[in-house]
């Protein structure tokens, strides 16, 4: 296997060598494999750079790797598209691992910024969990040069800086404290989003009922999650609460129950604006929830099992800014008694998400354009 991988990388580097002979354009390429839709962070950056430096062309390559074989073959051809744009761009912005950036020999002048798709560092990932059940093989990581060739890596705060540095295996000098651009929307966009959500779901126009948004983390096996959701559905007093499920995009699970909303129309971040109460578990969505200063509860029904497979940068038992509940009954009791302390939520936010100077988007684009002006 290692011989095949090394041979494939050598062939791709040969092709890439000739691509790099093409002229470098005034171009910024954005690459994501989180989904097939343009990530909001990319959209915000693109629009702000258009205002400051309209001479730049923008290419967004957002394509998720499908699970089936034919989809993987098609994605392999998409890699060549990525290679061309990487070879002819001044900068590449990423929010996930990008194979061509890591395995290919890049131009020294290329600016590569890993933004990552999570607002903060909570669960350990990447190099922090090599050879663990939820992580990659260290052998494959070495062969595929996982997370190589970054000029800079963003981190949400000085507290999170060593966590991101460990995860990406980069020197702390490459770390830059710049929370994601979409943090602006957590502060600014509420009213318009709420109107759109209530138009899509008229039942949410009933403000006598509180809205609980449940956003669980991704699990490779979601059987226990299904049981936990069903238990929560049965525990909730639906005359007092609306329950909205915001499942991770990689969780393929539907629930046929007219009493709840399983939303695929809005992002988790958008739906948090309509939430009165946010329920999560080990998800980095907690950082976005904290930015809105809303009550947060943690439904950790599989804590012991999950802890055997994953670990955290933070101490889950002591650092979380809301009540920890192992059962749907204890969760709803905590919600009914309003046990979440918002002062604790605010303190967590201040520690984990640094403040901005102008706006989070403008802080990042100013940094990026400064790096490009040095060439």
GROMACS .gro file of C-alpha atoms in nm:
model
  375
    1UNK     CA    1   0.000   0.000   0.000
    2UNK     CA    2   0.275   0.248   0.094
    3UNK     CA    3   0.454   0.186  -0.237
    4UNK     CA    4   0.133   0.257  -0.431
    5UNK     CA    5   0.072   0.579  -0.235
    6UNK     CA    6   0.430   0.698  -0.286
    7UNK     CA    7   0.410   0.620  -0.659
    8UNK     CA    8   0.078   0.806  -0.693
    9UNK     CA    9   0.222   1.109  -0.511
   10UNK     CA   10   0.530   1.106  -0.737
   11UNK     CA   11   0.309   1.099  -1.048
   12UNK     CA   12   0.090   1.382  -0.917
   13UNK     CA   13   0.398   1.589  -0.834
   14UNK     CA   14   0.520   1.535  -1.190
   15UNK     CA   15   0.192   1.667  -1.329
   16UNK     CA   16   0.190   1.950  -1.076
   17UNK     CA   17   0.542   2.054  -1.180
   18UNK     CA   18   0.412   2.146  -1.526
   19UNK     CA   19   0.102   2.314  -1.382
   20UNK     CA   20   0.330   2.541  -1.177
   21UNK     CA   21   0.489   2.664  -1.501
   22UNK     CA   22   0.161   2.841  -1.577
   23UNK     CA   23   0.140   3.212  -1.481
   24UNK     CA   24   0.027   3.289  -1.127
   25UNK     CA   25  -0.294   3.491  -1.138
   26UNK     CA   26  -0.439   3.750  -0.903
   27UNK     CA   27  -0.651   3.472  -0.763
   28UNK     CA   28  -0.758   3.332  -0.428
   29UNK     CA   29  -0.878   2.971  -0.422
   30UNK     CA   30  -1.103   2.837  -0.147
   31UNK     CA   31  -1.115   2.459  -0.091
   32UNK     CA   32  -1.355   2.264   0.128
   33UNK     CA   33  -1.473   1.906   0.145
   34UNK     CA   34  -1.719   1.968   0.430
   35UNK     CA   35  -2.013   1.978   0.189
   36UNK     CA   36  -2.105   2.067  -0.168
   37UNK     CA   37  -2.223   2.413  -0.062
   38UNK     CA   38  -2.000   2.718  -0.025
   39UNK     CA   39  -1.903   2.757   0.342
   40UNK     CA   40  -2.027   3.085   0.487
   41UNK     CA   41  -1.674   3.177   0.601
   42UNK     CA   42  -1.553   3.161   0.240
   43UNK     CA   43  -1.846   3.369   0.120
   44UNK     CA   44  -1.783   3.640   0.380
   45UNK     CA   45  -1.411   3.655   0.298
   46UNK     CA   46  -1.474   3.669  -0.076
   47UNK     CA   47  -1.726   3.953  -0.051
   48UNK     CA   48  -1.506   4.160   0.181
   49UNK     CA   49  -1.196   4.119  -0.037
   50UNK     CA   50  -1.401   4.229  -0.339
   51UNK     CA   51  -1.452   4.560  -0.157
   52UNK     CA   52  -1.087   4.605  -0.061
   53UNK     CA   53  -0.903   4.445  -0.353
   54UNK     CA   54  -1.140   4.406  -0.651
   55UNK     CA   55  -0.852   4.299  -0.877
   56UNK     CA   56  -0.857   3.951  -0.721
   57UNK     CA   57  -1.041   3.661  -0.883
   58UNK     CA   58  -1.209   3.410  -0.650
   59UNK     CA   59  -1.251   3.037  -0.711
   60UNK     CA   60  -1.449   2.828  -0.462
   61UNK     CA   61  -1.411   2.450  -0.477
   62UNK     CA   62  -1.655   2.294  -0.231
   63UNK     CA   63  -1.702   1.922  -0.282
   64UNK     CA   64  -1.763   1.652  -0.026
   65UNK     CA   65  -1.602   1.311  -0.081
   66UNK     CA   66  -1.893   1.069  -0.139
   67UNK     CA   67  -1.913   0.736   0.042
   68UNK     CA   68  -1.968   0.523  -0.271
   69UNK     CA   69  -1.690   0.412  -0.504
   70UNK     CA   70  -1.812   0.594  -0.816
   71UNK     CA   71  -1.828   0.915  -0.617
   72UNK     CA   72  -1.472   0.866  -0.496
   73UNK     CA   73  -1.354   0.814  -0.855
   74UNK     CA   74  -1.524   1.139  -0.960
   75UNK     CA   75  -1.362   1.317  -0.667
   76UNK     CA   76  -1.022   1.193  -0.788
   77UNK     CA   77  -1.078   1.391  -1.109
   78UNK     CA   78  -1.183   1.691  -0.898
   79UNK     CA   79  -0.837   1.677  -0.735
   80UNK     CA   80  -0.685   1.776  -1.072
   81UNK     CA   81  -0.911   2.083  -1.077
   82UNK     CA   82  -0.783   2.168  -0.729
   83UNK     CA   83  -0.423   2.121  -0.845
   84UNK     CA   84  -0.466   2.362  -1.136
   85UNK     CA   85  -0.612   2.638  -0.920
   86UNK     CA   86  -0.355   2.585  -0.644
   87UNK     CA   87  -0.076   2.613  -0.901
   88UNK     CA   88  -0.211   2.939  -1.042
   89UNK     CA   89  -0.325   3.116  -0.722
   90UNK     CA   90  -0.155   3.361  -0.490
   91UNK     CA   91  -0.340   3.221  -0.190
   92UNK     CA   92  -0.538   2.912  -0.092
   93UNK     CA   93  -0.783   2.910   0.199
   94UNK     CA   94  -0.890   2.579   0.353
   95UNK     CA   95  -1.145   2.471   0.611
   96UNK     CA   96  -1.056   2.100   0.602
   97UNK     CA   97  -0.767   1.872   0.511
   98UNK     CA   98  -0.676   1.919   0.144
   99UNK     CA   99  -0.486   1.634  -0.023
  100UNK     CA  100  -0.310   1.833  -0.301
  101UNK     CA  101  -0.191   2.104  -0.061
  102UNK     CA  102  -0.036   1.848   0.171
  103UNK     CA  103   0.118   1.593  -0.065
  104UNK     CA  104   0.245   1.821  -0.343
  105UNK     CA  105   0.550   2.047  -0.344
  106UNK     CA  106   0.412   2.401  -0.333
  107UNK     CA  107   0.556   2.726  -0.463
  108UNK     CA  108   0.736   2.914  -0.186
  109UNK     CA  109   0.532   3.226  -0.262
  110UNK     CA  110   0.197   3.050  -0.215
  111UNK     CA  111   0.009   3.160   0.097
  112UNK     CA  112  -0.190   2.871   0.248
  113UNK     CA  113  -0.418   2.945   0.542
  114UNK     CA  114  -0.596   2.669   0.731
  115UNK     CA  115  -0.910   2.829   0.873
  116UNK     CA  116  -1.068   2.502   0.993
  117UNK     CA  117  -1.444   2.471   1.009
  118UNK     CA  118  -1.494   2.475   1.387
  119UNK     CA  119  -1.501   2.802   1.577
  120UNK     CA  120  -1.299   2.662   1.868
  121UNK     CA  121  -1.104   2.356   1.980
  122UNK     CA  122  -1.298   2.119   2.203
  123UNK     CA  123  -1.262   1.755   2.097
  124UNK     CA  124  -0.913   1.644   2.009
  125UNK     CA  125  -0.864   1.587   1.636
  126UNK     CA  126  -0.605   1.531   1.362
  127UNK     CA  127  -0.254   1.475   1.506
  128UNK     CA  128  -0.390   1.479   1.861
  129UNK     CA  129  -0.575   1.150   1.804
  130UNK     CA  130  -0.353   0.955   1.564
  131UNK     CA  131  -0.393   0.577   1.602
  132UNK     CA  132  -0.702   0.618   1.818
  133UNK     CA  133  -1.039   0.472   1.716
  134UNK     CA  134  -1.178   0.803   1.587
  135UNK     CA  135  -0.847   0.919   1.442
  136UNK     CA  136  -0.628   0.845   1.141
  137UNK     CA  137  -0.341   0.599   1.123
  138UNK     CA  138  -0.004   0.761   1.196
  139UNK     CA  139   0.140   0.563   0.905
  140UNK     CA  140  -0.117   0.702   0.662
  141UNK     CA  141  -0.079   1.051   0.810
  142UNK     CA  142   0.294   1.035   0.742
  143UNK     CA  143   0.254   0.898   0.390
  144UNK     CA  144  -0.016   1.155   0.303
  145UNK     CA  145   0.176   1.437   0.478
  146UNK     CA  146  -0.140   1.527   0.666
  147UNK     CA  147  -0.174   1.903   0.720
  148UNK     CA  148   0.162   1.990   0.564
  149UNK     CA  149   0.249   2.317   0.386
  150UNK     CA  150   0.038   2.562   0.584
  151UNK     CA  151   0.166   2.917   0.599
  152UNK     CA  152  -0.070   2.997   0.885
  153UNK     CA  153  -0.336   2.827   1.097
  154UNK     CA  154  -0.617   3.022   1.260
  155UNK     CA  155  -0.709   2.980   1.625
  156UNK     CA  156  -1.004   3.130   1.809
  157UNK     CA  157  -0.811   3.250   2.116
  158UNK     CA  158  -0.478   3.241   2.297
  159UNK     CA  159  -0.627   2.970   2.521
  160UNK     CA  160  -0.698   2.750   2.217
  161UNK     CA  161  -0.366   2.823   2.043
  162UNK     CA  162  -0.170   2.523   2.180
  163UNK     CA  163  -0.465   2.295   2.101
  164UNK     CA  164  -0.474   2.390   1.732
  165UNK     CA  165  -0.093   2.383   1.710
  166UNK     CA  166  -0.093   2.026   1.841
  167UNK     CA  167  -0.379   1.916   1.614
  168UNK     CA  168  -0.213   2.047   1.298
  169UNK     CA  169   0.142   1.965   1.410
  170UNK     CA  170   0.262   2.318   1.332
  171UNK     CA  171   0.496   2.558   1.508
  172UNK     CA  172   0.326   2.811   1.734
  173UNK     CA  173   0.481   3.087   1.518
  174UNK     CA  174   0.240   2.985   1.240
  175UNK     CA  175  -0.063   3.023   1.465
  176UNK     CA  176  -0.272   3.340   1.430
  177UNK     CA  177  -0.545   3.439   1.676
  178UNK     CA  178  -0.832   3.524   1.440
  179UNK     CA  179  -1.177   3.375   1.512
  180UNK     CA  180  -1.370   3.269   1.203
  181UNK     CA  181  -1.544   3.538   0.993
  182UNK     CA  182  -1.885   3.384   1.052
  183UNK     CA  183  -1.856   3.493   1.415
  184UNK     CA  184  -1.986   3.830   1.288
  185UNK     CA  185  -2.315   3.665   1.196
  186UNK     CA  186  -2.358   3.529   1.546
  187UNK     CA  187  -2.367   3.888   1.665
  188UNK     CA  188  -2.533   4.072   1.375
  189UNK     CA  189  -2.774   3.871   1.160
  190UNK     CA  190  -3.035   3.752   1.412
  191UNK     CA  191  -3.353   3.935   1.314
  192UNK     CA  192  -3.352   3.856   0.942
  193UNK     CA  193  -3.269   3.490   1.000
  194UNK     CA  194  -3.547   3.452   1.257
  195UNK     CA  195  -3.799   3.586   1.004
  196UNK     CA  196  -3.683   3.338   0.739
  197UNK     CA  197  -3.692   3.047   0.984
  198UNK     CA  198  -4.044   3.133   1.100
  199UNK     CA  199  -4.157   3.165   0.739
  200UNK     CA  200  -4.018   2.817   0.666
  201UNK     CA  201  -4.165   2.673   0.988
  202UNK     CA  202  -4.488   2.863   1.072
  203UNK     CA  203  -4.533   2.666   1.395
  204UNK     CA  204  -4.233   2.856   1.536
  205UNK     CA  205  -4.432   3.180   1.512
  206UNK     CA  206  -4.596   3.062   1.835
  207UNK     CA  207  -4.368   3.241   2.082
  208UNK     CA  208  -4.555   3.099   2.382
  209UNK     CA  209  -4.358   2.780   2.329
  210UNK     CA  210  -3.984   2.783   2.387
  211UNK     CA  211  -3.761   2.649   2.111
  212UNK     CA  212  -3.504   2.386   2.205
  213UNK     CA  213  -3.239   2.333   1.937
  214UNK     CA  214  -3.050   2.006   1.977
  215UNK     CA  215  -2.719   1.992   1.787
  216UNK     CA  216  -2.530   1.669   1.867
  217UNK     CA  217  -2.179   1.599   1.751
  218UNK     CA  218  -2.093   1.359   1.470
  219UNK     CA  219  -2.045   0.996   1.570
  220UNK     CA  220  -1.917   0.726   1.337
  221UNK     CA  221  -2.188   0.500   1.477
  222UNK     CA  222  -2.513   0.679   1.557
  223UNK     CA  223  -2.732   0.396   1.693
  224UNK     CA  224  -2.708   0.525   2.051
  225UNK     CA  225  -2.778   0.877   1.925
  226UNK     CA  226  -3.102   0.760   1.766
  227UNK     CA  227  -3.217   0.604   2.093
  228UNK     CA  228  -3.121   0.918   2.286
  229UNK     CA  229  -3.315   1.140   2.046
  230UNK     CA  230  -3.624   0.918   2.069
  231UNK     CA  231  -3.599   0.930   2.449
  232UNK     CA  232  -3.577   1.310   2.440
  233UNK     CA  233  -3.875   1.335   2.203
  234UNK     CA  234  -4.083   1.128   2.443
  235UNK     CA  235  -3.963   1.319   2.752
  236UNK     CA  236  -4.040   1.670   2.626
  237UNK     CA  237  -4.370   1.838   2.703
  238UNK     CA  238  -4.459   1.934   2.346
  239UNK     CA  239  -4.727   2.174   2.468
  240UNK     CA  240  -4.447   2.390   2.616
  241UNK     CA  241  -4.153   2.332   2.382
  242UNK     CA  242  -4.067   2.303   2.013
  243UNK     CA  243  -3.782   2.057   1.955
  244UNK     CA  244  -3.558   2.124   1.654
  245UNK     CA  245  -3.297   1.866   1.554
  246UNK     CA  246  -2.984   1.996   1.383
  247UNK     CA  247  -2.791   1.681   1.297
  248UNK     CA  248  -2.433   1.687   1.170
  249UNK     CA  249  -2.425   1.681   0.785
  250UNK     CA  250  -2.246   1.344   0.796
  251UNK     CA  251  -2.523   1.183   1.005
  252UNK     CA  252  -2.771   1.018   0.771
  253UNK     CA  253  -3.071   0.985   1.001
  254UNK     CA  254  -3.435   1.087   0.968
  255UNK     CA  255  -3.713   1.093   1.227
  256UNK     CA  256  -4.074   1.065   1.118
  257UNK     CA  257  -4.243   1.248   1.403
  258UNK     CA  258  -4.479   1.540   1.345
  259UNK     CA  259  -4.407   1.681   1.692
  260UNK     CA  260  -4.050   1.783   1.604
  261UNK     CA  261  -3.859   1.967   1.331
  262UNK     CA  262  -3.564   1.798   1.164
  263UNK     CA  263  -3.411   2.091   0.981
  264UNK     CA  264  -3.198   2.078   0.666
  265UNK     CA  265  -3.282   2.427   0.536
  266UNK     CA  266  -3.069   2.638   0.769
  267UNK     CA  267  -2.726   2.609   0.924
  268UNK     CA  268  -2.692   2.521   1.291
  269UNK     CA  269  -2.554   2.870   1.347
  270UNK     CA  270  -2.860   3.027   1.182
  271UNK     CA  271  -3.105   2.820   1.385
  272UNK     CA  272  -2.932   2.914   1.710
  273UNK     CA  273  -3.073   3.265   1.658
  274UNK     CA  274  -3.427   3.127   1.695
  275UNK     CA  275  -3.336   2.905   1.990
  276UNK     CA  276  -3.441   2.986   2.342
  277UNK     CA  277  -3.242   2.689   2.471
  278UNK     CA  278  -2.947   2.512   2.308
  279UNK     CA  279  -2.867   2.147   2.375
  280UNK     CA  280  -2.545   1.991   2.251
  281UNK     CA  281  -2.288   1.739   2.375
  282UNK     CA  282  -1.927   1.723   2.256
  283UNK     CA  283  -1.980   1.953   1.959
  284UNK     CA  284  -1.781   2.266   1.879
  285UNK     CA  285  -2.122   2.424   1.821
  286UNK     CA  286  -2.101   2.519   2.187
  287UNK     CA  287  -1.864   2.804   2.093
  288UNK     CA  288  -2.124   2.951   1.858
  289UNK     CA  289  -2.392   2.910   2.123
  290UNK     CA  290  -2.175   3.097   2.374
  291UNK     CA  291  -2.136   3.390   2.134
  292UNK     CA  292  -2.515   3.436   2.153
  293UNK     CA  293  -2.510   3.413   2.533
  294UNK     CA  294  -2.799   3.166   2.538
  295UNK     CA  295  -2.866   2.888   2.792
  296UNK     CA  296  -2.665   2.577   2.702
  297UNK     CA  297  -2.724   2.224   2.828
  298UNK     CA  298  -2.516   1.915   2.758
  299UNK     CA  299  -2.692   1.584   2.681
  300UNK     CA  300  -2.405   1.338   2.732
  301UNK     CA  301  -2.598   1.010   2.726
  302UNK     CA  302  -2.295   0.813   2.600
  303UNK     CA  303  -2.025   0.987   2.804
  304UNK     CA  304  -1.841   0.672   2.921
  305UNK     CA  305  -1.845   0.509   2.576
  306UNK     CA  306  -1.749   0.830   2.399
  307UNK     CA  307  -1.461   0.895   2.636
  308UNK     CA  308  -1.311   0.555   2.557
  309UNK     CA  309  -1.277   0.661   2.194
  310UNK     CA  310  -1.218   1.037   2.210
  311UNK     CA  311  -1.049   1.286   2.438
  312UNK     CA  312  -1.073   1.661   2.483
  313UNK     CA  313  -0.847   1.963   2.503
  314UNK     CA  314  -1.074   2.096   2.777
  315UNK     CA  315  -1.188   1.915   3.092
  316UNK     CA  316  -1.541   1.816   3.000
  317UNK     CA  317  -1.660   1.769   3.357
  318UNK     CA  318  -1.534   2.103   3.491
  319UNK     CA  319  -1.493   2.343   3.196
  320UNK     CA  320  -1.831   2.315   3.024
  321UNK     CA  321  -2.042   2.630   3.073
  322UNK     CA  322  -2.372   2.451   3.130
  323UNK     CA  323  -2.537   2.161   3.317
  324UNK     CA  324  -2.426   1.807   3.222
  325UNK     CA  325  -2.715   1.562   3.184
  326UNK     CA  326  -2.681   1.190   3.113
  327UNK     CA  327  -3.051   1.116   3.060
  328UNK     CA  328  -3.337   1.287   2.882
  329UNK     CA  329  -3.520   1.307   3.215
  330UNK     CA  330  -3.235   1.489   3.392
  331UNK     CA  331  -3.194   1.716   3.088
  332UNK     CA  332  -3.556   1.825   3.088
  333UNK     CA  333  -3.554   1.868   3.465
  334UNK     CA  334  -3.250   2.098   3.434
  335UNK     CA  335  -3.420   2.297   3.157
  336UNK     CA  336  -3.746   2.326   3.355
  337UNK     CA  337  -3.552   2.454   3.658
  338UNK     CA  338  -3.349   2.698   3.441
  339UNK     CA  339  -3.020   2.579   3.592
  340UNK     CA  340  -2.786   2.725   3.328
  341UNK     CA  341  -2.583   3.019   3.464
  342UNK     CA  342  -2.541   3.276   3.186
  343UNK     CA  343  -2.252   3.444   3.369
  344UNK     CA  344  -2.061   3.119   3.328
  345UNK     CA  345  -2.149   3.110   2.958
  346UNK     CA  346  -2.014   3.464   2.916
  347UNK     CA  347  -1.691   3.383   3.100
  348UNK     CA  348  -1.636   3.078   2.879
  349UNK     CA  349  -1.692   3.288   2.566
  350UNK     CA  350  -1.440   3.551   2.672
  351UNK     CA  351  -1.178   3.284   2.735
  352UNK     CA  352  -1.232   3.079   2.418
  353UNK     CA  353  -1.320   3.339   2.150
  354UNK     CA  354  -1.101   3.649   2.121
  355UNK     CA  355  -1.266   3.989   2.055
  356UNK     CA  356  -1.238   4.155   1.713
  357UNK     CA  357  -1.089   4.495   1.624
  358UNK     CA  358  -1.308   4.602   1.328
  359UNK     CA  359  -1.515   4.294   1.252
  360UNK     CA  360  -1.411   3.929   1.252
  361UNK     CA  361  -1.432   3.921   0.873
  362UNK     CA  362  -1.236   4.243   0.823
  363UNK     CA  363  -0.969   4.137   1.074
  364UNK     CA  364  -0.909   3.821   0.871
  365UNK     CA  365  -0.918   3.980   0.525
  366UNK     CA  366  -0.681   4.256   0.638
  367UNK     CA  367  -0.440   3.989   0.759
  368UNK     CA  368  -0.467   3.795   0.433
  369UNK     CA  369  -0.414   4.098   0.209
  370UNK     CA  370  -0.116   4.200   0.419
  371UNK     CA  371   0.047   3.861   0.351
  372UNK     CA  372  -0.024   3.892  -0.022
  373UNK     CA  373   0.123   4.242  -0.038
  374UNK     CA  374   0.457   4.108   0.087
  375UNK     CA  375   0.514   3.903  -0.228
   0.00000   0.00000   0.00000
